Structure formats: C-alpha cells, structure tokens
Coordinates of C-alpha atoms in Angstrom, one line a residue:
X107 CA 35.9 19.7 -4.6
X108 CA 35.8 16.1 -4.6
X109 CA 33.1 14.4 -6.0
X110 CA 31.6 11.2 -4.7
X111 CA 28.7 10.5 -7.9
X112 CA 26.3 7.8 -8.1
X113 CA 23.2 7.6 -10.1
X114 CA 20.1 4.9 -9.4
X115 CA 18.4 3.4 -12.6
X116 CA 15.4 1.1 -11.6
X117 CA 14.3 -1.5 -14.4
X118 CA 10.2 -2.0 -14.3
X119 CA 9.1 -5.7 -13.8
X120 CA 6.0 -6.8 -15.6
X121 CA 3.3 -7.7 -12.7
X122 CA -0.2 -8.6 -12.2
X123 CA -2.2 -10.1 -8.7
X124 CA -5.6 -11.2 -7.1
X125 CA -6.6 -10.4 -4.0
X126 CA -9.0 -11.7 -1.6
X127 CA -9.5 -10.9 2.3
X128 CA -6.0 -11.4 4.5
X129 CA -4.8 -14.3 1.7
X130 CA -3.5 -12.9 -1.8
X131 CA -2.5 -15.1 -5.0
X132 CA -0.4 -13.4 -7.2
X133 CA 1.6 -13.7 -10.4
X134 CA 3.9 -11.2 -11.8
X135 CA 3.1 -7.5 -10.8
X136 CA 0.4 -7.2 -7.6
X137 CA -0.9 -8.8 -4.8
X138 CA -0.8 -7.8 -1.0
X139 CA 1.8 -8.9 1.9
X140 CA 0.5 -9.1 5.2
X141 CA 2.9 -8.8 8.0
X142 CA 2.7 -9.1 11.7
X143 CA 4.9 -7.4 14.4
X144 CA 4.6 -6.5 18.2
X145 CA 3.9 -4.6 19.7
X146 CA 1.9 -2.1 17.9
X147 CA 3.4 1.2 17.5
X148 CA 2.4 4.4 19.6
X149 CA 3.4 6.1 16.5
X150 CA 4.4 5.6 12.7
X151 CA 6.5 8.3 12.1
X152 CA 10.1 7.4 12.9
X153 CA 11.5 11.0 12.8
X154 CA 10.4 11.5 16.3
X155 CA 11.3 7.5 17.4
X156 CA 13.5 4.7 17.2
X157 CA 10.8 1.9 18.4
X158 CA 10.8 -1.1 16.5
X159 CA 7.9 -1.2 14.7
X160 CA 7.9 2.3 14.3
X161 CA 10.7 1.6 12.1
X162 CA 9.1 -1.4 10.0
X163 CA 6.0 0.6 9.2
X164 CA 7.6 4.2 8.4
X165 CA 10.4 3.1 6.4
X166 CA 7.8 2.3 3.6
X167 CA 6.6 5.9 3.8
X168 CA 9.5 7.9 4.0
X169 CA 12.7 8.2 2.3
X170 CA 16.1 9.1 2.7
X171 CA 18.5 10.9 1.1
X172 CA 20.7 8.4 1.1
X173 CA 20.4 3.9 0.8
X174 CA 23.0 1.4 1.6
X175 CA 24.1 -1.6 -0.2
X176 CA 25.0 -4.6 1.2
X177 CA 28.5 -3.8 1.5
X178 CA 27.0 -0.4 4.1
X179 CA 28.3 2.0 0.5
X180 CA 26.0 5.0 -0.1
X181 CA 23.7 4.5 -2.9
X182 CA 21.4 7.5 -4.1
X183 CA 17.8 8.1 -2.8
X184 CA 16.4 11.6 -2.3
X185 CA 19.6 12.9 -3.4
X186 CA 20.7 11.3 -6.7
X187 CA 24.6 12.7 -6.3
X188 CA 26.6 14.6 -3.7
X189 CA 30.0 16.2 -3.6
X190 CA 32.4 16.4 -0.6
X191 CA 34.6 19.3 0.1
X192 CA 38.4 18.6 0.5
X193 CA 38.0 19.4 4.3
X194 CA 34.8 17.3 4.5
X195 CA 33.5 20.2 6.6
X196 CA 30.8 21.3 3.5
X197 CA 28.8 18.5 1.6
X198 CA 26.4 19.2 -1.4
X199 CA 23.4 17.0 -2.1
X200 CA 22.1 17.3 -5.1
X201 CA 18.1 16.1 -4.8
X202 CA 16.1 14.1 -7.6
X203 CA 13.6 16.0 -9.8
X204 CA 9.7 15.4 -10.1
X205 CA 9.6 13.9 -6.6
X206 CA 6.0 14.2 -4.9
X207 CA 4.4 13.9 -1.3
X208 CA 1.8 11.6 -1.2
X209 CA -0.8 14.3 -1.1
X210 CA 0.7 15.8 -4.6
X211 CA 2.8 18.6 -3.6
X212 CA 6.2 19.0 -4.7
X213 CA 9.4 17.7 -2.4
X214 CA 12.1 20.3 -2.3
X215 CA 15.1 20.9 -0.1
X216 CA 13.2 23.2 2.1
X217 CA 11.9 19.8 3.5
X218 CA 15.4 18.5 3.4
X219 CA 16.4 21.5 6.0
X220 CA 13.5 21.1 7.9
X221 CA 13.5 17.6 8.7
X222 CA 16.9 17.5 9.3
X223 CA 17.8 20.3 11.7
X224 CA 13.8 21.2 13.1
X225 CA 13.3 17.7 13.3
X226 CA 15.4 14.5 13.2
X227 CA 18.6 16.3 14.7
X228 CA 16.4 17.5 18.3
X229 CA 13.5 14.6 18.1
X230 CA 15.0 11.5 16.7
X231 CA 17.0 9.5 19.5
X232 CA 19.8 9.2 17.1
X233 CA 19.2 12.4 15.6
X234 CA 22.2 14.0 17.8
X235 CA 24.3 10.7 16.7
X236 CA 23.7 11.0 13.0
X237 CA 24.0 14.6 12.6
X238 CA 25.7 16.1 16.0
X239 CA 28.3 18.1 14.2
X240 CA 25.8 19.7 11.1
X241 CA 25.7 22.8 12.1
X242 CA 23.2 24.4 9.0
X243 CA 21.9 23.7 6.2
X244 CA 21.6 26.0 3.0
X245 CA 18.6 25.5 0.1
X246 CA 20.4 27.8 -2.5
X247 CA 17.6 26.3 -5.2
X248 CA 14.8 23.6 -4.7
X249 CA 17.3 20.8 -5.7
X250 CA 20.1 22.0 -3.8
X251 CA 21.0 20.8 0.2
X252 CA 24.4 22.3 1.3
X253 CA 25.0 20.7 4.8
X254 CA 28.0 22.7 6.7
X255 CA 29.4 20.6 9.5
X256 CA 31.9 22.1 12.4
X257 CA 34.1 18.9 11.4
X258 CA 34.8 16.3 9.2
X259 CA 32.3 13.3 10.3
X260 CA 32.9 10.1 9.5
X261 CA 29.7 8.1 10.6
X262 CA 27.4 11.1 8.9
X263 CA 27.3 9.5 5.3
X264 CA 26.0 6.1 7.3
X265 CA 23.6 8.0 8.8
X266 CA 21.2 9.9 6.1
X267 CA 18.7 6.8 5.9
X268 CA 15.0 6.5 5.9
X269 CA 15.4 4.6 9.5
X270 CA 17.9 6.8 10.2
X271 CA 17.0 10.5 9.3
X272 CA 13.6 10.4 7.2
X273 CA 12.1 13.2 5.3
X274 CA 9.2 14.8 6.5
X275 CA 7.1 17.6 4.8
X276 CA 7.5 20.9 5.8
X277 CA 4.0 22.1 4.5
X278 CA 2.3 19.8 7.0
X279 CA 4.1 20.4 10.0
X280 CA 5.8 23.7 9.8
X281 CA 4.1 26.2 12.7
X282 CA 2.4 23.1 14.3
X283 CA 3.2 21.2 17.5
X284 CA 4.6 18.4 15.2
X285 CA 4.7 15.7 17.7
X286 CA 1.0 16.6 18.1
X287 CA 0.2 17.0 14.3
X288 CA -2.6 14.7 13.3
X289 CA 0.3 13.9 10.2
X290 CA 2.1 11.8 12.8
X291 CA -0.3 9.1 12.7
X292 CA -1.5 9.4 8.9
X293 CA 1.9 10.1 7.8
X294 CA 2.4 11.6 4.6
X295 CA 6.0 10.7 2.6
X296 CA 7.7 10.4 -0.7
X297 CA 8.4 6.8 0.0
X298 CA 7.2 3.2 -2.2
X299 CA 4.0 2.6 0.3
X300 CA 0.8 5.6 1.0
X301 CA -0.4 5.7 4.3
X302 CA -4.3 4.5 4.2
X303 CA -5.8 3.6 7.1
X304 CA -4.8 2.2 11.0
X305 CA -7.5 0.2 12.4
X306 CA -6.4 0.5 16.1
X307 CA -5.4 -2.8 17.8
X308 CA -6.2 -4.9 14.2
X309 CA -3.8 -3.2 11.8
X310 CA -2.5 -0.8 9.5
X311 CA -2.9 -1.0 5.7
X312 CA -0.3 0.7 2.9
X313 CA -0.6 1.0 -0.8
X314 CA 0.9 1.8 -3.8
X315 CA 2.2 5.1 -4.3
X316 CA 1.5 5.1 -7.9
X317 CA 3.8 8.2 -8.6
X318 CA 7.1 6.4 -6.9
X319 CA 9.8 8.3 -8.5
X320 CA 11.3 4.6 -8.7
X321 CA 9.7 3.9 -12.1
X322 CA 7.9 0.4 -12.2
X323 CA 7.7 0.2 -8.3
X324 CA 7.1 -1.1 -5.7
X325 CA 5.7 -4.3 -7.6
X326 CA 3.1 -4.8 -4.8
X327 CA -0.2 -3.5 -4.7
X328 CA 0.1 -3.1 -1.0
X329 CA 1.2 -4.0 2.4
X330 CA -0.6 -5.1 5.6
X331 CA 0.6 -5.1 9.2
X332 CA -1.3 -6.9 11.4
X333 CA -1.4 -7.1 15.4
X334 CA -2.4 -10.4 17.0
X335 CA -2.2 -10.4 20.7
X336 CA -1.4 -13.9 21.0
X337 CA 1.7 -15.9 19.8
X338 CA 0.4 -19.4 19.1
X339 CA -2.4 -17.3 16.9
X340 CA 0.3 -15.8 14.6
X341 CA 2.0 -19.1 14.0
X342 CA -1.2 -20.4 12.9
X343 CA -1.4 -17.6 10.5
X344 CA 2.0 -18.2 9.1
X345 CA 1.1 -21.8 8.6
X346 CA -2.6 -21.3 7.1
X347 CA -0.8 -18.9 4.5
X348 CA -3.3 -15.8 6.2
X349 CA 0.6 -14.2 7.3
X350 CA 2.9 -13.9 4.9
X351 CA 6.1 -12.2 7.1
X352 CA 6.5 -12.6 10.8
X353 CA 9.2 -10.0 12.2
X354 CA 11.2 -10.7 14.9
X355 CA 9.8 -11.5 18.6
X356 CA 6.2 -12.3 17.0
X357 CA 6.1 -16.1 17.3
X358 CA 8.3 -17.8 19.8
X359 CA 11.8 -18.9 18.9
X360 CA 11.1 -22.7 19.7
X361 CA 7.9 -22.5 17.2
X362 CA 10.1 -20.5 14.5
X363 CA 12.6 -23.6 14.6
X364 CA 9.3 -26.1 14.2
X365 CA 7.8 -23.8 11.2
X366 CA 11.1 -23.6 9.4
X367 CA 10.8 -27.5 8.8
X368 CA 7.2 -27.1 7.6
X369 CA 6.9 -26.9 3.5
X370 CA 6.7 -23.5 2.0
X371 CA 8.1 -22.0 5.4
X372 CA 11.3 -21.0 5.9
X373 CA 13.7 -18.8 8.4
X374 CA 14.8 -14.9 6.7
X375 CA 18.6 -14.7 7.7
X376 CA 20.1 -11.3 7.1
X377 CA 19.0 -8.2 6.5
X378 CA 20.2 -6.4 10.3
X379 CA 23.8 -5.8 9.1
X380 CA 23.8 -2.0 9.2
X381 CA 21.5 -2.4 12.5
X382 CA 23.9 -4.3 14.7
X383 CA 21.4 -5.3 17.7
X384 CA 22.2 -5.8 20.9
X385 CA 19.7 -6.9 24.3
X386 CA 20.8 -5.9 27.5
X387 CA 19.2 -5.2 30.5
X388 CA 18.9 -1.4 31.6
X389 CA 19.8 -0.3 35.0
X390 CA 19.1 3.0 36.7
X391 CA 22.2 4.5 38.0
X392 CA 20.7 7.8 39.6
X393 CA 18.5 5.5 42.2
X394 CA 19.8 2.3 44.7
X395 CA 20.9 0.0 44.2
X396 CA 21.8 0.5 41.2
X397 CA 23.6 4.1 42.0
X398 CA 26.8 1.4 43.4
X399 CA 29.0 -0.2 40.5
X400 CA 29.5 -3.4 43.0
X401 CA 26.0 -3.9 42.9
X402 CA 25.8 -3.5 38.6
X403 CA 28.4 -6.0 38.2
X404 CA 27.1 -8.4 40.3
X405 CA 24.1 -8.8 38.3
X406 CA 26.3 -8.7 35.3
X407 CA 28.5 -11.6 36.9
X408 CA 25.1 -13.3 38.1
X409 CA 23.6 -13.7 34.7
X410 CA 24.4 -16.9 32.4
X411 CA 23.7 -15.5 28.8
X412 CA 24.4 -18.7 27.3
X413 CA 21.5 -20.3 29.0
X414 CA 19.4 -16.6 28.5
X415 CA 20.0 -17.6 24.9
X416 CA 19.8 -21.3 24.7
X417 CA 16.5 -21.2 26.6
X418 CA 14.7 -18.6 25.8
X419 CA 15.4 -17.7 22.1
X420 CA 16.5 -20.9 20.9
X421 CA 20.0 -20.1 19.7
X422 CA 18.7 -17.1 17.4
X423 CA 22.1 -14.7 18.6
X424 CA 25.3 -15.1 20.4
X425 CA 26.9 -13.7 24.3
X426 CA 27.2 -10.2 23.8
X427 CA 30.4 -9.2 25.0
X428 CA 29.7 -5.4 25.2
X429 CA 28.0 -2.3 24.0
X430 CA 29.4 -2.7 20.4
X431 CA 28.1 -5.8 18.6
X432 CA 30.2 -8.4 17.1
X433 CA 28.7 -7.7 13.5
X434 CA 30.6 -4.6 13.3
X435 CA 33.9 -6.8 14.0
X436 CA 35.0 -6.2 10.3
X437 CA 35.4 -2.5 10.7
X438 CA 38.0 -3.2 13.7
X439 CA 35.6 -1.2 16.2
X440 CA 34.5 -4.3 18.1
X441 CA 37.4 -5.9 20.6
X442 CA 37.1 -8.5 23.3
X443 CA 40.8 -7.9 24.4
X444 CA 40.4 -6.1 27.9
X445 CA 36.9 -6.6 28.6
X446 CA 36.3 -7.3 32.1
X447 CA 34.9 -11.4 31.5
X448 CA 31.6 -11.9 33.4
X449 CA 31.2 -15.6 32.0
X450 CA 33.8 -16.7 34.0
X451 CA 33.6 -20.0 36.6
X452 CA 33.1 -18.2 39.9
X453 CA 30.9 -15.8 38.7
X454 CA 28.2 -16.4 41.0
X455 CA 31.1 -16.5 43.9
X456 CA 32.2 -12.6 43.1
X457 CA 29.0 -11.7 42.7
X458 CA 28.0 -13.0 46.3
X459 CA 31.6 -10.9 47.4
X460 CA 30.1 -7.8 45.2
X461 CA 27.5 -7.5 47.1
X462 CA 29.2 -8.3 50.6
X463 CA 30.9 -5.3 49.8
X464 CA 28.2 -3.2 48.4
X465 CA 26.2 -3.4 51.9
X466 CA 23.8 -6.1 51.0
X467 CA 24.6 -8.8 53.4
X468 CA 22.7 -12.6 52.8
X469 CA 19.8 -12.7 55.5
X470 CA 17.7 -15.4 56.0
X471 CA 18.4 -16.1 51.9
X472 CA 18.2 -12.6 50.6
X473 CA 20.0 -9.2 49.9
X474 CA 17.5 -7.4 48.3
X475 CA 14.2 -6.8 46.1
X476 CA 14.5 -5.0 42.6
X477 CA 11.5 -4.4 40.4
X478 CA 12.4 -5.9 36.4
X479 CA 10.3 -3.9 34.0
X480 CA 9.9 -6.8 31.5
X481 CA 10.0 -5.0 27.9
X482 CA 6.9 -5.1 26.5
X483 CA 7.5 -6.5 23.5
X484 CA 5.9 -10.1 23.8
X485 CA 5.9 -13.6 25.8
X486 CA 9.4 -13.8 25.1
X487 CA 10.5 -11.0 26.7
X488 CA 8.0 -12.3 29.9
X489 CA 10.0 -15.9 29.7
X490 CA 13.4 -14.3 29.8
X491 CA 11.9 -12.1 32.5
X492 CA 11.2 -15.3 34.7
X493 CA 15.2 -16.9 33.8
X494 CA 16.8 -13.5 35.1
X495 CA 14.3 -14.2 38.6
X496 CA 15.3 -17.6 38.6
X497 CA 19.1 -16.6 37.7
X498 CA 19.7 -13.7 40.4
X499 CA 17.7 -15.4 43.4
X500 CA 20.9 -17.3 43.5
X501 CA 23.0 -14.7 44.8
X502 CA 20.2 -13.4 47.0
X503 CA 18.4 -10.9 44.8
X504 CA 14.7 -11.1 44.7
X505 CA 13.7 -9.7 41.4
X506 CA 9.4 -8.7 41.1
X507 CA 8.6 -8.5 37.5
X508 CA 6.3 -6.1 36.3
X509 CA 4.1 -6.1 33.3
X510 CA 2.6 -3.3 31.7
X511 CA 1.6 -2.2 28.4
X512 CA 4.0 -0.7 25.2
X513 CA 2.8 3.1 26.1
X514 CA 2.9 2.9 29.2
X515 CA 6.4 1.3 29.6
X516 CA 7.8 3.9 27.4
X517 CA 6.6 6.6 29.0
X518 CA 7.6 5.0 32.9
X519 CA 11.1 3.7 31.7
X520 CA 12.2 6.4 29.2
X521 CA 10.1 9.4 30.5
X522 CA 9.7 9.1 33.6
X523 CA 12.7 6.8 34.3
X524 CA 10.5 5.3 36.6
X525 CA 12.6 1.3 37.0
X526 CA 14.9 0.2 38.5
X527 CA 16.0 -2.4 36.0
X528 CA 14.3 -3.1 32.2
X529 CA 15.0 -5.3 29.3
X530 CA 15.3 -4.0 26.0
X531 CA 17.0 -4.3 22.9
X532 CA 18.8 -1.5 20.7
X533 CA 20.1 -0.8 17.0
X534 CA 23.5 -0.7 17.0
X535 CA 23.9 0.8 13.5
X536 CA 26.8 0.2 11.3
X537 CA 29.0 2.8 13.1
X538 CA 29.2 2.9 17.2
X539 CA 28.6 6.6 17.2
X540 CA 25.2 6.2 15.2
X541 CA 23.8 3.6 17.4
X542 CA 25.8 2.9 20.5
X543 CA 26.5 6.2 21.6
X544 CA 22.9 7.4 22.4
X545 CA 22.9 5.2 25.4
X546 CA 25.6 6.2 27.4
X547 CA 26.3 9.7 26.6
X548 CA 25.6 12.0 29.5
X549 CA 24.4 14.1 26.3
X550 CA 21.6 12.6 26.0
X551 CA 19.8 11.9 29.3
X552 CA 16.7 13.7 28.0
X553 CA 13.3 12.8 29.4
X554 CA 11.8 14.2 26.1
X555 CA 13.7 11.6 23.6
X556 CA 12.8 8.2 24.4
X557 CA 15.3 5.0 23.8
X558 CA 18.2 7.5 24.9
X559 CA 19.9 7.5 27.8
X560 CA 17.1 5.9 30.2
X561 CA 20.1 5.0 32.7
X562 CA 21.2 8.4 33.3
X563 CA 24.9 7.3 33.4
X564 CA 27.4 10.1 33.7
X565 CA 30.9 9.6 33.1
X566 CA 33.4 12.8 31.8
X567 CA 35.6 10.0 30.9
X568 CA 33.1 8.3 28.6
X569 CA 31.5 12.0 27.2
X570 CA 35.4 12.8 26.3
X571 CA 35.9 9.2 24.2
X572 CA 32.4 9.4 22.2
X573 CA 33.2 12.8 21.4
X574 CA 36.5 12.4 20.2
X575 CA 35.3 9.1 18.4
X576 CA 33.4 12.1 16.4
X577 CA 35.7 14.1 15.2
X578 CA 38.5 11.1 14.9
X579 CA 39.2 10.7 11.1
X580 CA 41.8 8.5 11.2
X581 CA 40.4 4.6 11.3
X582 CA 42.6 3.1 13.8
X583 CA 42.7 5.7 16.5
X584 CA 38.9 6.1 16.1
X585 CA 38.5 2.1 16.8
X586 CA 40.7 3.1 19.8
X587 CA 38.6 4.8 21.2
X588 CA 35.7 2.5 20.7
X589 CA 37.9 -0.1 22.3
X590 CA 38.4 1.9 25.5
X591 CA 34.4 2.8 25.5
X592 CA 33.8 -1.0 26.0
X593 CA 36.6 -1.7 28.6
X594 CA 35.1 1.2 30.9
X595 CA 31.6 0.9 29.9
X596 CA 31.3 -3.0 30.7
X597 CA 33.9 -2.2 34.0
X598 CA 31.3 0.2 35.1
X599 CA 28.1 -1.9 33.8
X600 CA 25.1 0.9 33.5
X601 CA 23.9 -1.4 30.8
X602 CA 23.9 -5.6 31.2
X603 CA 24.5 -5.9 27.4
X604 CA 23.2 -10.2 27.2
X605 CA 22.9 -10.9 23.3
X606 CA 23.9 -9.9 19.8
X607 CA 21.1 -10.7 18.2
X608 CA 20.6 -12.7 14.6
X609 CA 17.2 -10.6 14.0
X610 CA 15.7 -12.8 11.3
X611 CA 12.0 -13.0 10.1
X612 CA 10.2 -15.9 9.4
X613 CA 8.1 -16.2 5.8
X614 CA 6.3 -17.7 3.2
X615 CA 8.4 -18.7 0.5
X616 CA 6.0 -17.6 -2.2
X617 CA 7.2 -13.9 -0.9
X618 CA 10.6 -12.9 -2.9
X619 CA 13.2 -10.9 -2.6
X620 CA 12.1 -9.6 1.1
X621 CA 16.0 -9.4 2.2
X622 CA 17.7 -7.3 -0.7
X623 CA 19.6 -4.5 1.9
X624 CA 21.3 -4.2 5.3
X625 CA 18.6 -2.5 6.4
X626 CA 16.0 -6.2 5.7
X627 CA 13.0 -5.6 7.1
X628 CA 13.2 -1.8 8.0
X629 CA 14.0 -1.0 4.5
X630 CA 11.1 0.2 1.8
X631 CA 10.6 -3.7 0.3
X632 CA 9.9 -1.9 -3.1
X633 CA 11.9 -4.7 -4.4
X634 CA 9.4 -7.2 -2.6
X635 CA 7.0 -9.6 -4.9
X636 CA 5.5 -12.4 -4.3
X637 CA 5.0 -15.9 -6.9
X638 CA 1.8 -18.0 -6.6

C-alpha cells in the first residue's frame, strides 16, 4: 500500500482569565469570546445542514477525521494516520485512542461508519459531494475505518472535515428519528467546545471540554454566540468591547470600514480559502418565467455587479464570473476564457431583445412581475434586495420583494421550492465537486436536503460533466471539465452567480490567533486566546 502518515503534537500554553457578564479580561490561559452571527440557526448540528451559522457553532462541537492547513494538505484529527491503496479505491483510517463524547463514552469507528454513510452521506447537502463514490465502510477493530470507494476520488481527502462530514455518536442517535433527536439541538461531540445551554433568540453558550484529546486546549474557558436583531446594536457592541467577533453579514459593510479605523478594532482577512463563496441569485427553472433561458439571461445581462458590490457591501468581494470562485484559480479549475460576458456595454439592450423574444413585450413600462425572496440573512441582504428592484425595472421587470423569517424561508425556498427568484450565498469548497456541484446536479433536487438543488435544473449534459469530474484523476482533463461546467452553466443561467465573496470578520484585537486555518471562523478556534 502506499502510506500517506501524519501525526498531530499539540504544545499546552500556560493560561489563566476573569470573567464578568458579556465582557471578559483575560491573561494567559481563560476567559470567554462572545461572538455574534445572523441569523440564528434552526439547528446546530451541521451533519444534517450546510447553513451558515450552523456551521460556526457546530464546528466547535464536532470533529473530523481529517483538518486542513493553510496550504488545503490533510492534517490528522479523528484519525491520526491513514494509508491509501495503489488503486485509491480502499483507504484505512487509523483513529486516535482515548477519545471521549462529551457525555463520557468512548468514540470508536462504529461512530465513524455511522456518521458517514447513515448520516452525512444521505442528510448533509454535500454529503453526496464529499462522499458520492464510498460505497461501505468496514470497523475491523474500534480504531480501524476501512472506507471502500467504487473509484479513485480525488476531492474525498478535501472532504472529511468537521464542516464537511462531522462525527456524530452512534449511541445517541442509532434507532431514533435523528433529525428529530432532542441531540440535534444539545449536540453532543468529541470536539474543543461542550454544548451547554441555547437561550432561544439571546444566545448559545460553549465550554471547555476539559478532556480534549488536544492536550492543553482549547485555551478558552468558553465561547458565546449571541443574536442581536438589530445591526447598529451589534456595532455598538463591538465598539463598547461587550462583542468580541462579528461574523460576516452582522454589521453593515459601510460600518465595518468605519470600525476598522477605530483603536483596538480591526478587519479579520482570511480564513474562507477552502470555502470559496460565491452570492448569486436563485432562479426556479421548473415554473415561468424562469422555465425560458431568454428570460434567465436577461436578468443575468440586467444586473450590474459592480455597483451590487460597490453599493451594498462596500467592496468586501469581487464580479463573480461563474459557479466556480476565483479563489480556487490556483488549482487551474476556475477559467474566464469562454464565458458568456454579461458585464458587457449593451447589456441592458440584449436584455430588452431577450425578452422581446421570450414573449414579454414592454407595455405601458413593463414585461412582467417576479416575487424576490430576499435571503434572510440581515439588512444587507434587504438593501441588495432593493438595488436588484431598482436594477431590473429598467428592462421592464417589476420585482415584489418578500421578507420572511430564516425558518420559514428555508422551508419555502428549499422545501417547498416555493420562489420564483432568491438570493443566497454558497460554500464553494476547495474542490468544485465538494461545493459547486450540489447546486446544479439534477442528483440532487431533493426536497428533503436543503441548500441543494433549490432550482431544480436538469441538464444530461451537465449530470455527464460533474460526474466525470468525479472519477477524472488526471488534473488537467478534470479542470476541463470544470471549465466546460461554467461555459454551459452561465450560457444557460439557472443560477445569477453576482460575487466572490472576501468573507472576513470583524474583531477585537485583544482576541488572538482567531484565523489560524482555511476553514477561519468555521473551524474549532482551539487555538483562539485572547490578551488583556
């Protein structure tokens, strides 16, 4: 076999803190972060979602068996070494000893197998994306994970994550309805943080898991996340020192770019490598108008993405030219050579023509009415709502926005595919099958996965190119094929893809070392600390 062998030493640093209400002074080992993000999750454990925040709060619960450096390599986690078989069809995880759950029992690779192919694999809306071709997995002993694949898979080692494919316990949710277990909400991992409490609409506290098999972390005592309806409130709380970390989308891009002049305040670049994320608008193919391609690219041509970004989020991202994101340009997947241009001159001239053809003459200054399902993911999502209005009333489309709250817009859009047209934003993950994929396979039009294939796009010729892009091994006709995905995919337009997105944080600067992986935010912060 070959043998790919890592092992993960952690060093303890000597810590100690105070804490008193939301505000913590600490030196050396200790203290409490608070945090606030939006919207508040529907649920906290990411096996069975991709949302957001779902993300930021699980990832401190649960591990992987796998972590990424900065460079997207494989570093041990759960599994401390692995071995690859000369076809790469069999791979062998070998797991860490003396690893507990947070209630005390004993993590094995039965939980491995169960999370992975019970779970993750049919619930997770990447699940199919991460581990599509693993067809079983064997437990020969308790420290033992033998994953057989149909193929070699390039993206799988990229995939094994705690964002990505976390590991649940099979003693809680085995037999149960597990997307009804009262686990899902008082989660119960391996991971750096213990689930303690979720005080509904205020927030959610963590602690220390003091048996971390990491020995010496995490070097906080805890971790806070805290929902505050209103923008302007949170920026006050970043500046008063009551917030220590505000995630993306939480305070307004034109008040991040005033608090990052402030002393003691500064902007949290990095850390959304190995997420890639893209905002696009999401269109619903199965129902007119959005059934006819002329009228898809119209509203592609119709939007100015420059202005989208200069306006609304104050420069915090760049034109998206596609599905794939320009932060994966290194690998040679992304490619702008080919790709139908809708940024060019007359854009708002073909558009008019688009939808002269499509049926939807100009009468008495309008061709149609569409219902926008803003995102509900705060006042800047509302604001660009009101730009795309104000954008697409210039080639006649009337656009009604409509507001509703995080649950129920996932369950309309995603479950019900109840839109017409939605903004939203998706990872992208380091590799396009991971990430990408999910939203355009026919594969996964699913009503049960949400943050799939809400467009319900269908195209044989699209199925055939992610599905070869699985089995491809060689690098350059894989990035082919991810080439030709974005020629057809932004031709046909089922998605409006708007911005790649530079997903920073804003934070105190007494809080250290809160980017140290690709993952930032959405990894465990075990390496987090903060200095009074």
């Amino acid at each position: 076999m070959k043998s790919i062998r890592t092992t993960l030493c952690a060093s303890a640093l000597a810590l100690s803190a105070i804490f008193t209400g939301w505000q913590v002074s600490a030196q050396e080992q200790g203290g409490t972060i608070v945090i606030t993000t939006t919207p508040e999750p529907s649920t906290i454990t990411n096996a069975l979602s991709s949302a957001p925040t779902t993300a930021e709060v699980a990832t401190k619960i649960f591990d992987g068996l796998l972590e990424y450096d900065l460079d997207l390599s494989p570093k041990p986690s759960l599994a401390e070494s692995w071995d690859v078989s000369e076809d790469g069809k069999t791979i062998t995880f070998k797991l860490r000893p003396g690893v507990k759950w947070h209630d005390g029992e004993p993590f094995t690779s039965a939980d491995v197998q169960f999370s992975l192919m019970d779970v993750v694999k049919l619930y997770h809306p990447r699940g199919k994306g991460n581990l599509g071709p693993v067809n079983s997995i064997d437990t020969p002993d308790d420290l033992t994970v033998v994953m057989h694949l149909d193929h070699p898979y390039v993206p799988l080692m990229r995939g094994l994550s705690s964002l990505e494919s976390p590991i649940i316990p099979k003693h809680i949710y085995e037999g149960t309805d597990f997307r009804n277990n009262d686990a899902v909400n008082k989660p119960i991992g391996t991971g750096p943080y213990k689930f303690v409490e979720w005080e509904k609409g205020s927030y959610i506290r963590l602690e220390r898991n003091p048996d971390y098999w990491r020995e010496g972390k995490p070097y906080l005592d805890g971790l806070i996340f805290r929902f505050i309806a209103d923008s302007a409130t949170r920026a006050a709380g970043l500046e008063s020192g009551e917030i220590d970390v505000a995630t993306f989308g939480t305070i307004n891009p034109v008040e991040m770019r005033r608090l990052e002049k402030e002393d003691g305040i500064s902007i949290a670049y990095g850390g959304y490598e190995a997420i890639s994320p893209v905002m696009l608008l999401e269109l619903n193919t199965a129902q007119p108008p959005f059934n006819d391609k002329k009228v898809r690219q119209a509203v592609a041509y119709a939007l100015n993405r420059q202005q989208i970004i200069n306006t609304v989020w104050y420069g915090f991202g760049k034109p998206a030219v596609g599905p794939i994101s320009s932060f994966v340009k290194g690998s040679g997947a992304w490619t702008d050579e080919g790709v139908l241009d809708f940024t060019v001159p007359d854009r708002l001239e073909i558009a008019g023509k688009l939808l002269d053809e499509a049926g939807y003459p100009m009468k008495d200054g309008k061709r149609m009415t569409i219902i926008h399902d803003v995102a509900a993911f705060g006042e800047d999502w509302r604001r660009m709502g009101e730009v795309i209005k104000q954008q697409l009333v210039k080639v006649g489309i009337e656009v009604e926005l409509r507001n509703r709250d995080y649950p129920t817009f996932v369950r309309a859009v995603h479950n019900e595919y109840d839109f017409q047209m939605t903004s939203s934003w998706y990872i992208g993950m380091a590799d396009p099958t991971l990430g990408v994929q999910r939203n355009t396979w026919s594969k996964m039009i699913n009503k049960d996965v949400p943050y799939g294939n809400a467009s319900q796009y269908s195209n044989p010729e699209v199925d055939a190119l992610w599905e070869g892009a699985q089995t491809q091994a060689d690098p350059e006709k894989r990035n082919e094929d991810f080439h030709n995905l974005q020629r057809i995919l932004v031709e046909d337009s089922p998605l409006i893809w708007i911005m790649d997105m530079d997903l920073v944080a804003v934070q105190r600067d007494r809080v250290k070392d809160l980017i140290t992986s690709p993952f930032g935010i959405r990894g465990g912060l075990y390496d987090m600390w903060v200095e009074d």
